[in-house]
mmCIF file of C-alpha atoms and ligand atoms in Angstrom:
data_model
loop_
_atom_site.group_PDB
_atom_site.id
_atom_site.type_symbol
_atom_site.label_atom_id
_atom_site.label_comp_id
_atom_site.label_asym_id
_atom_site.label_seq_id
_atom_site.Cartn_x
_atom_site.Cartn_y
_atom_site.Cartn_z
ATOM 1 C CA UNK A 1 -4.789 -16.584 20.598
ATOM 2 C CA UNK A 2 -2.224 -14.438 22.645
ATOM 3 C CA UNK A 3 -2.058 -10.791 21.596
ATOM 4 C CA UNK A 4 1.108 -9.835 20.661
ATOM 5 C CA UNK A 5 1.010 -6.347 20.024
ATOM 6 C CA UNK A 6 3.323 -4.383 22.027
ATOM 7 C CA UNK A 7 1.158 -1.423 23.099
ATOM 8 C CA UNK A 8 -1.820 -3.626 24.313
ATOM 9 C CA UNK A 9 -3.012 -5.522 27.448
ATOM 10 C CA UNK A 10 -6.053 -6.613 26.648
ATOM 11 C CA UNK A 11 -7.812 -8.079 23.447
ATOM 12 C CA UNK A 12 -6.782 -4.352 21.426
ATOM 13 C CA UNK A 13 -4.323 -4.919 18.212
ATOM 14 C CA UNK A 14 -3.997 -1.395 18.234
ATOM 15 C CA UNK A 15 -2.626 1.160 20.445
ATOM 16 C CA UNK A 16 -5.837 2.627 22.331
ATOM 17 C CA UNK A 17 -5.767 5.954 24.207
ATOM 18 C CA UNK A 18 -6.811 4.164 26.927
ATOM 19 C CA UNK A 19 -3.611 1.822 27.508
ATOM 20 C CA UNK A 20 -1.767 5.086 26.861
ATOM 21 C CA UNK A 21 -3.070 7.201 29.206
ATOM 22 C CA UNK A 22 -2.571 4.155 31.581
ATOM 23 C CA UNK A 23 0.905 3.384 31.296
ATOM 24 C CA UNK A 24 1.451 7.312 31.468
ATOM 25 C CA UNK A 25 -0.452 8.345 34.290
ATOM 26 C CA UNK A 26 -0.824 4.713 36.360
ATOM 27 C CA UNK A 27 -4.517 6.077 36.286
ATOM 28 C CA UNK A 28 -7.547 6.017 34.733
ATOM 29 C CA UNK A 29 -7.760 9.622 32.732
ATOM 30 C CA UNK A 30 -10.679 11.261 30.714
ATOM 31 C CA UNK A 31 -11.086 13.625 29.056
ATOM 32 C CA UNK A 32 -13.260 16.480 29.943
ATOM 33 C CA UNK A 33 -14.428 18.723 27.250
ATOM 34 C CA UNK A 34 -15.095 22.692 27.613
ATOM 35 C CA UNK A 35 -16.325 25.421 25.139
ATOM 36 C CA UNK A 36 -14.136 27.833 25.432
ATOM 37 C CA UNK A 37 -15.911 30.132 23.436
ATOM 38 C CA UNK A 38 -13.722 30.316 20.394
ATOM 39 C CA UNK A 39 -14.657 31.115 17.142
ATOM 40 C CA UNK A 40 -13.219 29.690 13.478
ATOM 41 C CA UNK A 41 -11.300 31.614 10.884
ATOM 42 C CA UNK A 42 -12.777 29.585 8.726
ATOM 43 C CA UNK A 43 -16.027 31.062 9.254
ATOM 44 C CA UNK A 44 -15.754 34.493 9.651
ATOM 45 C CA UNK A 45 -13.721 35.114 6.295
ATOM 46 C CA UNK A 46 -10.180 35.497 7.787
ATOM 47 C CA UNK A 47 -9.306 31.850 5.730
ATOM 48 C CA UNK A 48 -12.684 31.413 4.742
ATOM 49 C CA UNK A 49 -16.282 31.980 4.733
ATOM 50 C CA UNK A 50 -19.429 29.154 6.017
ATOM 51 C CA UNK A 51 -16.339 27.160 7.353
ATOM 52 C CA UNK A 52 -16.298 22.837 6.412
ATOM 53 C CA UNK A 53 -19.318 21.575 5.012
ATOM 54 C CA UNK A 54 -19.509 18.819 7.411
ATOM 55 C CA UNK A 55 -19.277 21.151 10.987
ATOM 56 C CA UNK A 56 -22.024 21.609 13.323
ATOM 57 C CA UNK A 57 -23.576 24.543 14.965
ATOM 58 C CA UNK A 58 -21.277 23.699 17.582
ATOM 59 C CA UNK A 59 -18.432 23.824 15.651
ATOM 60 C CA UNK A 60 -18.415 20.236 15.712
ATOM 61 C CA UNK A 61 -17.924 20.007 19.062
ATOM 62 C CA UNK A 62 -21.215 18.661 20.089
ATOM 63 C CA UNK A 63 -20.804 16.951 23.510
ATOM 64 C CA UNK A 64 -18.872 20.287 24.691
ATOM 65 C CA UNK A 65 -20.063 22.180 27.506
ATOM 66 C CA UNK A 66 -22.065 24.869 27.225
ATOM 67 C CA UNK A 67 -19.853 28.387 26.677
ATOM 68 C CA UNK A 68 -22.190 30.540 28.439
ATOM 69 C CA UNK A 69 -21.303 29.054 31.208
ATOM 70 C CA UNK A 70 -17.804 29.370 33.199
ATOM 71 C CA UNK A 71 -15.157 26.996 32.310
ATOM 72 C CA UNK A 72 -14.692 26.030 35.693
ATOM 73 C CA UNK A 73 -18.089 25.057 36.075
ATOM 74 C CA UNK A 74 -17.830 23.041 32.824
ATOM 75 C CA UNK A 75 -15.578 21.341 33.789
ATOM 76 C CA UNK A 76 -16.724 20.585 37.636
ATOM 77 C CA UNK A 77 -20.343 19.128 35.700
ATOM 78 C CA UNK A 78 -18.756 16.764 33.684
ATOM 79 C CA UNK A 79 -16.062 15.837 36.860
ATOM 80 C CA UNK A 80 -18.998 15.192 39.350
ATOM 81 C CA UNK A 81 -20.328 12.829 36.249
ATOM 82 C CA UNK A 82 -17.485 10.829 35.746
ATOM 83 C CA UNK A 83 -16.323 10.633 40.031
ATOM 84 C CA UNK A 84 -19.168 9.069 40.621
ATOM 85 C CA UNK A 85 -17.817 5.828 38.524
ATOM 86 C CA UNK A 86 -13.844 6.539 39.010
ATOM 87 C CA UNK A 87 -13.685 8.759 42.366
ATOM 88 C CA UNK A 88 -9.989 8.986 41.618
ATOM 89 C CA UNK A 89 -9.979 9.530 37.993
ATOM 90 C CA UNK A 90 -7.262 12.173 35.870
ATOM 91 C CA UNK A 91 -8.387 14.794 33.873
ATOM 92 C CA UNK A 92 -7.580 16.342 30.606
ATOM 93 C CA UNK A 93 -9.086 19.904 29.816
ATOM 94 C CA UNK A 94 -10.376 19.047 26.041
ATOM 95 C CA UNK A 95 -10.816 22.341 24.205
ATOM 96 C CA UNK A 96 -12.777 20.957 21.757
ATOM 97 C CA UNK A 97 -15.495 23.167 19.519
ATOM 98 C CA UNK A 98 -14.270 25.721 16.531
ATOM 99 C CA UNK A 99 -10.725 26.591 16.956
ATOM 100 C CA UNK A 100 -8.955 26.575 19.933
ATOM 101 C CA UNK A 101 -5.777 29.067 19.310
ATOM 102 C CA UNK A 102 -8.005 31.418 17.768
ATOM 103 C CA UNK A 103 -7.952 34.593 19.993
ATOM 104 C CA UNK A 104 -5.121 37.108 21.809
ATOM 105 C CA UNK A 105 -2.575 35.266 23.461
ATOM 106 C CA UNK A 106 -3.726 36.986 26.639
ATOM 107 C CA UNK A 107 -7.291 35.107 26.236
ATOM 108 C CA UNK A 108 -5.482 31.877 25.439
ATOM 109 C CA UNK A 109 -3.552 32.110 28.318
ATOM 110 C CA UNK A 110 -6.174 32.611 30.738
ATOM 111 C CA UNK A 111 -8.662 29.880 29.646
ATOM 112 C CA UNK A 112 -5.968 27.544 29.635
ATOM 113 C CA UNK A 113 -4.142 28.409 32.844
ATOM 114 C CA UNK A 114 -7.467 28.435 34.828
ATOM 115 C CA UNK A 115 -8.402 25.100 33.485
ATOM 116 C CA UNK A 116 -4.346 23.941 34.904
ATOM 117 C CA UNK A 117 -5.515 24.819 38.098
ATOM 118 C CA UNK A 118 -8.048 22.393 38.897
ATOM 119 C CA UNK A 119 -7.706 19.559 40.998
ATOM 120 C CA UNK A 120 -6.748 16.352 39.191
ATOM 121 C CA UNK A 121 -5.995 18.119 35.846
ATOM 122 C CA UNK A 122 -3.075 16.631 34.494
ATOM 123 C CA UNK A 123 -2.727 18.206 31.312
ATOM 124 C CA UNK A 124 -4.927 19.889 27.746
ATOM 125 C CA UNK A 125 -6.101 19.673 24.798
ATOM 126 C CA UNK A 126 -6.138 21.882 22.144
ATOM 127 C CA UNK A 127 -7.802 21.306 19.072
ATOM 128 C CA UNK A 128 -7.247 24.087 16.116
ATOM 129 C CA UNK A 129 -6.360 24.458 12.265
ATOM 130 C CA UNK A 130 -2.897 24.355 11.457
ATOM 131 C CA UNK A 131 -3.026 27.712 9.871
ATOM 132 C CA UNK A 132 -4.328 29.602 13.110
ATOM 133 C CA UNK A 133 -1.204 29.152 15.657
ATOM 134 C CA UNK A 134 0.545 32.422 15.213
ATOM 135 C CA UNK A 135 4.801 32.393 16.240
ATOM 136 C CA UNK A 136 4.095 33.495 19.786
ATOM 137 C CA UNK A 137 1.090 31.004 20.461
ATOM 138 C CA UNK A 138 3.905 28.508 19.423
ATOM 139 C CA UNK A 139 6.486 30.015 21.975
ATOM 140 C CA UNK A 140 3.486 30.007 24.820
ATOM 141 C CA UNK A 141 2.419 26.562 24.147
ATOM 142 C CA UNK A 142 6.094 25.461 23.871
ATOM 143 C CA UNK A 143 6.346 26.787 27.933
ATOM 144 C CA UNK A 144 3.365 25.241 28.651
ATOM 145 C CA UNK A 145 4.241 21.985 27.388
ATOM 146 C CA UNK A 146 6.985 21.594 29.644
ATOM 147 C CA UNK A 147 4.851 22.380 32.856
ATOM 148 C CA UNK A 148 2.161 19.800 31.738
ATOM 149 C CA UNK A 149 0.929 17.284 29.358
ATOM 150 C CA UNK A 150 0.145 19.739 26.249
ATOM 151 C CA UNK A 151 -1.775 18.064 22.943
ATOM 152 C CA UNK A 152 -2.086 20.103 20.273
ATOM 153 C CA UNK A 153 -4.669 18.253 17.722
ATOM 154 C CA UNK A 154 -5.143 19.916 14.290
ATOM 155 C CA UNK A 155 -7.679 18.656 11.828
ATOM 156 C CA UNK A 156 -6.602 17.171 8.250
ATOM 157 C CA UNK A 157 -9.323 15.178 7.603
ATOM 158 C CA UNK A 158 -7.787 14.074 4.125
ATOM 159 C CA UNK A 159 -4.665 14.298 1.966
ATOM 160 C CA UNK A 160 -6.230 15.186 -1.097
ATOM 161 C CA UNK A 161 -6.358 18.601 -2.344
ATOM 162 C CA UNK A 162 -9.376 18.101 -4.393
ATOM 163 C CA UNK A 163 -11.472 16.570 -1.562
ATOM 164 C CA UNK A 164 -9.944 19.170 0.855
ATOM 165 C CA UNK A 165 -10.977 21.899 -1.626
ATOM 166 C CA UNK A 166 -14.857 20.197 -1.867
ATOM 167 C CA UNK A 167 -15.125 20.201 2.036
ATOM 168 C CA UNK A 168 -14.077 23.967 2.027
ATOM 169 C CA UNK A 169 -10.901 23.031 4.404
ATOM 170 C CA UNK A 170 -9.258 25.957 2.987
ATOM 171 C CA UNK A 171 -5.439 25.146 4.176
ATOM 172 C CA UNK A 172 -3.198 23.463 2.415
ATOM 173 C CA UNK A 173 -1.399 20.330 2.877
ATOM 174 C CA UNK A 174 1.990 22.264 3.103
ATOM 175 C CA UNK A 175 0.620 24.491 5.861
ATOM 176 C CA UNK A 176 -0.458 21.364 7.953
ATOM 177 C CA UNK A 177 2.798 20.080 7.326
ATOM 178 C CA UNK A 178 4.606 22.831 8.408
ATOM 179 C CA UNK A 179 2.481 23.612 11.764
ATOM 180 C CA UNK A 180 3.480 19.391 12.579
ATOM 181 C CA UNK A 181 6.999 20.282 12.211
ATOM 182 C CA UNK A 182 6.882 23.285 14.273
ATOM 183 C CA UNK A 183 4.919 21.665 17.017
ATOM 184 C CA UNK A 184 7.690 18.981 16.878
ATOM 185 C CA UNK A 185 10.552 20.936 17.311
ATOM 186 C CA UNK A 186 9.167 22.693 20.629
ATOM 187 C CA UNK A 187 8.400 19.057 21.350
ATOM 188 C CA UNK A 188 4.751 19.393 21.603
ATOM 189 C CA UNK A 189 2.771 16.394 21.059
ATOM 190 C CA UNK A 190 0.570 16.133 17.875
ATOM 191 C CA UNK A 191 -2.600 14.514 17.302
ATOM 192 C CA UNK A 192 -4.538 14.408 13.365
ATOM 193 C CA UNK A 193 -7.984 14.153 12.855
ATOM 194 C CA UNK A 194 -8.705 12.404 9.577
ATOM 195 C CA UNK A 195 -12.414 10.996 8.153
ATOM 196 C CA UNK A 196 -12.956 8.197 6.149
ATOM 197 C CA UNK A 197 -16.591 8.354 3.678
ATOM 198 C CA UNK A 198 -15.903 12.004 2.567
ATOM 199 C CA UNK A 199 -17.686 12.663 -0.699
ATOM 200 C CA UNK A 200 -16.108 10.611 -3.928
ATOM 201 C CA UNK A 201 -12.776 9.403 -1.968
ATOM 202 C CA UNK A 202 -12.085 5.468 -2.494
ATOM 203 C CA UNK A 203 -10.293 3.562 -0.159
ATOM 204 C CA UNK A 204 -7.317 3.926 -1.516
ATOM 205 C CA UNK A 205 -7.085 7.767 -0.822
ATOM 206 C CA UNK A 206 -8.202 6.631 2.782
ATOM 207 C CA UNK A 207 -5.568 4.631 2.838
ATOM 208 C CA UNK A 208 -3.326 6.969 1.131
ATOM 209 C CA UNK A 209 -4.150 9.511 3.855
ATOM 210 C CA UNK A 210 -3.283 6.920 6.698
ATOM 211 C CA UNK A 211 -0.007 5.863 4.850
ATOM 212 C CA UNK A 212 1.354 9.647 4.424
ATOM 213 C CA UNK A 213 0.303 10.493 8.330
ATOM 214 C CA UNK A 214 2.553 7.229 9.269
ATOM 215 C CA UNK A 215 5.589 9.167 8.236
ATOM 216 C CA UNK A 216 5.189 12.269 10.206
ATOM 217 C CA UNK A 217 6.449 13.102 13.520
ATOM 218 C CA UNK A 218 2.424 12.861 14.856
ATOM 219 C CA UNK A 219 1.387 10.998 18.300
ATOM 220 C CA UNK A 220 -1.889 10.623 17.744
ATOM 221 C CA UNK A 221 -4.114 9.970 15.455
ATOM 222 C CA UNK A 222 -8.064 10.656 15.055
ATOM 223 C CA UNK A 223 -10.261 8.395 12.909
ATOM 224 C CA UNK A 224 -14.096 9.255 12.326
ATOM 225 C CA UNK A 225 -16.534 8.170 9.783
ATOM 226 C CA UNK A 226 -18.213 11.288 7.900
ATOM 227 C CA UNK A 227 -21.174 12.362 9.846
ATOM 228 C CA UNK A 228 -23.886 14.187 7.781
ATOM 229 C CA UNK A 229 -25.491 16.325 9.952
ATOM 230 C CA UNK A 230 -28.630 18.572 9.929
ATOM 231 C CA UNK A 231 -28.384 22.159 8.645
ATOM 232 C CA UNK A 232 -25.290 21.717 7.106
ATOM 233 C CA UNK A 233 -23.721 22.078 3.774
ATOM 234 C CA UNK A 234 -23.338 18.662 3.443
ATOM 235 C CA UNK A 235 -26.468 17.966 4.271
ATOM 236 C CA UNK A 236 -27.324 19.893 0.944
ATOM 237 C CA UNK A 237 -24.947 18.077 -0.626
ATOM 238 C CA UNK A 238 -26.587 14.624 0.180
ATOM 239 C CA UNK A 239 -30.203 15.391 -0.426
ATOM 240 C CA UNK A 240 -28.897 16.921 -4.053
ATOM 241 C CA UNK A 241 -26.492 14.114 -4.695
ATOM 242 C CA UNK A 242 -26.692 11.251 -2.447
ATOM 243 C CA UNK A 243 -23.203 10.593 -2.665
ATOM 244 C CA UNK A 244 -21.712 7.371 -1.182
ATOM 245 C CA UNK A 245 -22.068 6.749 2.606
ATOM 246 C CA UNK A 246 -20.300 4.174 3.425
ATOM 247 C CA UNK A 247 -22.079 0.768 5.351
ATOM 248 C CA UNK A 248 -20.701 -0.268 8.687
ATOM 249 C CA UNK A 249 -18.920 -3.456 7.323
ATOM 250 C CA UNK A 250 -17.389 -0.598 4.467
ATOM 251 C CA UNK A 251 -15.741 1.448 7.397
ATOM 252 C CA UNK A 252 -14.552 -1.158 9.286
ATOM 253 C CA UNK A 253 -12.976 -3.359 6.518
ATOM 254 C CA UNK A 254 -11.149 0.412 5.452
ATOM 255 C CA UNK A 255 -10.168 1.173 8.882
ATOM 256 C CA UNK A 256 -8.194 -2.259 9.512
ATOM 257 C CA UNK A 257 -6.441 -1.807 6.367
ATOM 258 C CA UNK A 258 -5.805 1.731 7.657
ATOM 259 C CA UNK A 259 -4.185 0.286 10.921
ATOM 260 C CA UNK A 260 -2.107 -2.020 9.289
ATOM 261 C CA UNK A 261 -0.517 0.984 7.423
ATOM 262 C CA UNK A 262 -0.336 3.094 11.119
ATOM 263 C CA UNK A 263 2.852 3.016 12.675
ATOM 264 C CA UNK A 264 2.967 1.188 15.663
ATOM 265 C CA UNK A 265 4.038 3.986 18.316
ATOM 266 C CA UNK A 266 0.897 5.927 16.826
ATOM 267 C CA UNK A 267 -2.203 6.497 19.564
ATOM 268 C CA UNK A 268 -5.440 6.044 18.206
ATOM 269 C CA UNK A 269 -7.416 8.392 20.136
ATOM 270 C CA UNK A 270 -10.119 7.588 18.685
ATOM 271 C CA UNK A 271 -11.730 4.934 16.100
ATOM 272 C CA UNK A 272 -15.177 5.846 15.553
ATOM 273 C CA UNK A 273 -16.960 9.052 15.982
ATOM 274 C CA UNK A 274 -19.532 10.302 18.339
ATOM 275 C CA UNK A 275 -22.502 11.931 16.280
ATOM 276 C CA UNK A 276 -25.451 13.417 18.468
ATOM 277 C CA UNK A 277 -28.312 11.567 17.567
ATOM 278 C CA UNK A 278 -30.909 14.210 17.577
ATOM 279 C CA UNK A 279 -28.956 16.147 14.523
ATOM 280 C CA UNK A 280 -27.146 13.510 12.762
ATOM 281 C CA UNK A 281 -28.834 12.452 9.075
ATOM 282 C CA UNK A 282 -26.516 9.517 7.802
ATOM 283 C CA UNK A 283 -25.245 6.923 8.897
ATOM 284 C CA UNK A 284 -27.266 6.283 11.617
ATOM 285 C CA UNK A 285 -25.033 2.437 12.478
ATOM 286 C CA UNK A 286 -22.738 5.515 13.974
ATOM 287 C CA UNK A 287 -24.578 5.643 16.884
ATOM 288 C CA UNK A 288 -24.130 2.152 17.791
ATOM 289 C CA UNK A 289 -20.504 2.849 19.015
ATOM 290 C CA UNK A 290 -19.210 -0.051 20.643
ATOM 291 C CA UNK A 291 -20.628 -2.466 18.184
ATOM 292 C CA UNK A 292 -18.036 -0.427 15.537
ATOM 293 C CA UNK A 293 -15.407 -0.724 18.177
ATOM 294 C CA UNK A 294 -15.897 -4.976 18.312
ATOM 295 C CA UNK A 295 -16.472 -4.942 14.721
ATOM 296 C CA UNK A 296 -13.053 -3.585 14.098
ATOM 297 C CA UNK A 297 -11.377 -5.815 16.919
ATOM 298 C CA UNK A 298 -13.046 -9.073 15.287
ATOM 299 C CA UNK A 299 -11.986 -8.624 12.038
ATOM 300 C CA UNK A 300 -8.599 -7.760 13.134
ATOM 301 C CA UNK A 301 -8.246 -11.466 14.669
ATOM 302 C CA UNK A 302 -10.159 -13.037 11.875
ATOM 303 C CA UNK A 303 -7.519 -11.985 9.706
ATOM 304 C CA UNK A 304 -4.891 -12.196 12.326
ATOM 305 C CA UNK A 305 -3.300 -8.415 11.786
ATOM 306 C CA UNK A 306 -2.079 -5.922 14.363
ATOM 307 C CA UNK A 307 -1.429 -2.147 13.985
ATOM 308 C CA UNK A 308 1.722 -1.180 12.080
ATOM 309 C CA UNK A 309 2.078 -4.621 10.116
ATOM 310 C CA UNK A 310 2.390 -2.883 6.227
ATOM 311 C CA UNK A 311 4.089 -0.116 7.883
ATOM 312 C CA UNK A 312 7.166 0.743 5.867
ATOM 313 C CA UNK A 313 9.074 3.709 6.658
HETATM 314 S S1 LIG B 1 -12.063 24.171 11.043
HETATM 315 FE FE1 LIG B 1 -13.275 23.038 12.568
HETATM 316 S S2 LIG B 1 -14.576 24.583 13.551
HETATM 317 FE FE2 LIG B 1 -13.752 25.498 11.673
HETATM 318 S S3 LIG B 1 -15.338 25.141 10.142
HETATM 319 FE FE3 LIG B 1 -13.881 23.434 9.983
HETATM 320 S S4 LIG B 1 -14.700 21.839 11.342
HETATM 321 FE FE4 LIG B 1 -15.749 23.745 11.851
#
């Protein structure tokens, strides 16, 4: 059957990083993630204390380098990886772990800038909470977006206050809404990261979630099943309660419905998550990656849907 999605050239009914970052850069581009050594307000008590339930040691950012050691080399170690495969690859400089805006502007400035100066870089990433990007970390990252490709991804994970509240997100849905619009109107591009299986949601609030993001001025969006992981709060959670997890064929039946509500021009950056398999507790069919990946794209052509199809505006 020929694909007719727009934003596709292969067998993909929905719009894959990877076709973006080709059309944009007429290259193959990776991402190449660095610890920058931030912390998270919502750890130390400035928005909160013991930060999400669901976050890592590493501040969920497991496959991050390591931040004792210079950024620079960071990012050469995971370069000299990929080059060996794609010799003339792109890079992105992924700040990934805790929260990425959360230091003096002078701080911000350097990591960033140094990371800009490496061959092949082509642009960042920044990943942070919406309510930790003061007025003149706006202005900066408003000049830096015009001398390179600038992402700014902020965490959501859900719409729902009362699920936000039991994951200890501690921002509001106002405050995320806000930080999108000011993003916007410096014309920096905006990715969400959203997971499906937290504890007691039903599909519909997944959906719900999905449907409500489709509406915003956002670029990007990031989809991840819940990862319970050792030494976490959650992790409590589960051995007390044994909430839900959902089963592979649960996830991928709630993420098609979730792209058929996902406006078309949307990026999915990502589709499935990534858990490190030494710390991760449930559910282990997360580690099988690409089987989620072909999972997804077969039941999209069984029942013959593309991304953006029950998108109403
Ligand atoms: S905001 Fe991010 S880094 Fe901070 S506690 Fe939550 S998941 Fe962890």
């Amino acid at each position: 059957m020929v694909n007719k999605f727009k934003y596709s050239d292969s067998n993909k009914r929905y719009y894959t990083l990877d076709y973006f970052y080709k059309h944009k850069f007429n290259s193959k581009v990776f991402k190449a993630s660095i610890n920058g050594g931030f912390t998270c307000p919502n750890k130390d008590g400035t928005v909160g204390f013991g930060g999400c339930i669901y976050c890592s040691k590493l501040g969920s950012g497991d496959f991050g380098g390591n931040k004792e050691e210079e950024l620079e080399v960071q990012f050469e170690k995971v370069k000299n990886l990929i080059s060996k495969k794609w010799p003339n690859s792109k890079y992105i400089g992924y700040f990934q772990a805790n929260t990425n805006t959360y230091a003096p502007l002078n701080e911000l400035k350097d990591k960033y800038e140094r990371i800009l100066k490496l061959d092949n870089v082509v642009g960042l990433n920044i990943a942070t909470r919406s309510d930790s990007i003061t007025e003149e970390c706006y202005n900066y990252l408003e000049e830096l977006s015009k001398k390179t490709y600038l992402t700014v991804e902020l965490g959501l994970q859900t719409i729902h206050d009362r699920t936000s509240m039991l994951i200890n997100r501690c921002h509001t849905l106002t405050n995320f809404e806000e930080a999108v619009k000011k993003l916007r109107k410096r014309n920096i591009n905006v990715v969400v990261h959203i997971i499906n299986g937290l504890p007691y949601e039903t599909k519909e609030m997944m959906i719900d979630t999905v449907k409500y993001l489709s509406k915003l001025d956002i670029q990007g969006i990031k989809i991840h099943m819940l990862h319970v992981i050792k030494d976490t709060k959650l992790a409590e959670m589960y051995e007390k309660e044994k909430f839900h997890i959902l089963t592979r064929d649960e996830y991928v039946d709630i993420v098609c419905d979730q792209l058929e509500y996902l406006r078309e021009d949307i990026v999915v950056n990502r589709i499935t998550g990534d858990p490190d398999p030494k710390e991760l507790i449930e559910p282990t069919w997360t580690l099988k990656k690409f089987v989620v990946m072909n999972e997804i794209d077969k039941l999209m052509v069984k029942r013959d849907i593309y991304q953006g199809d029950k998108y109403t505006k």
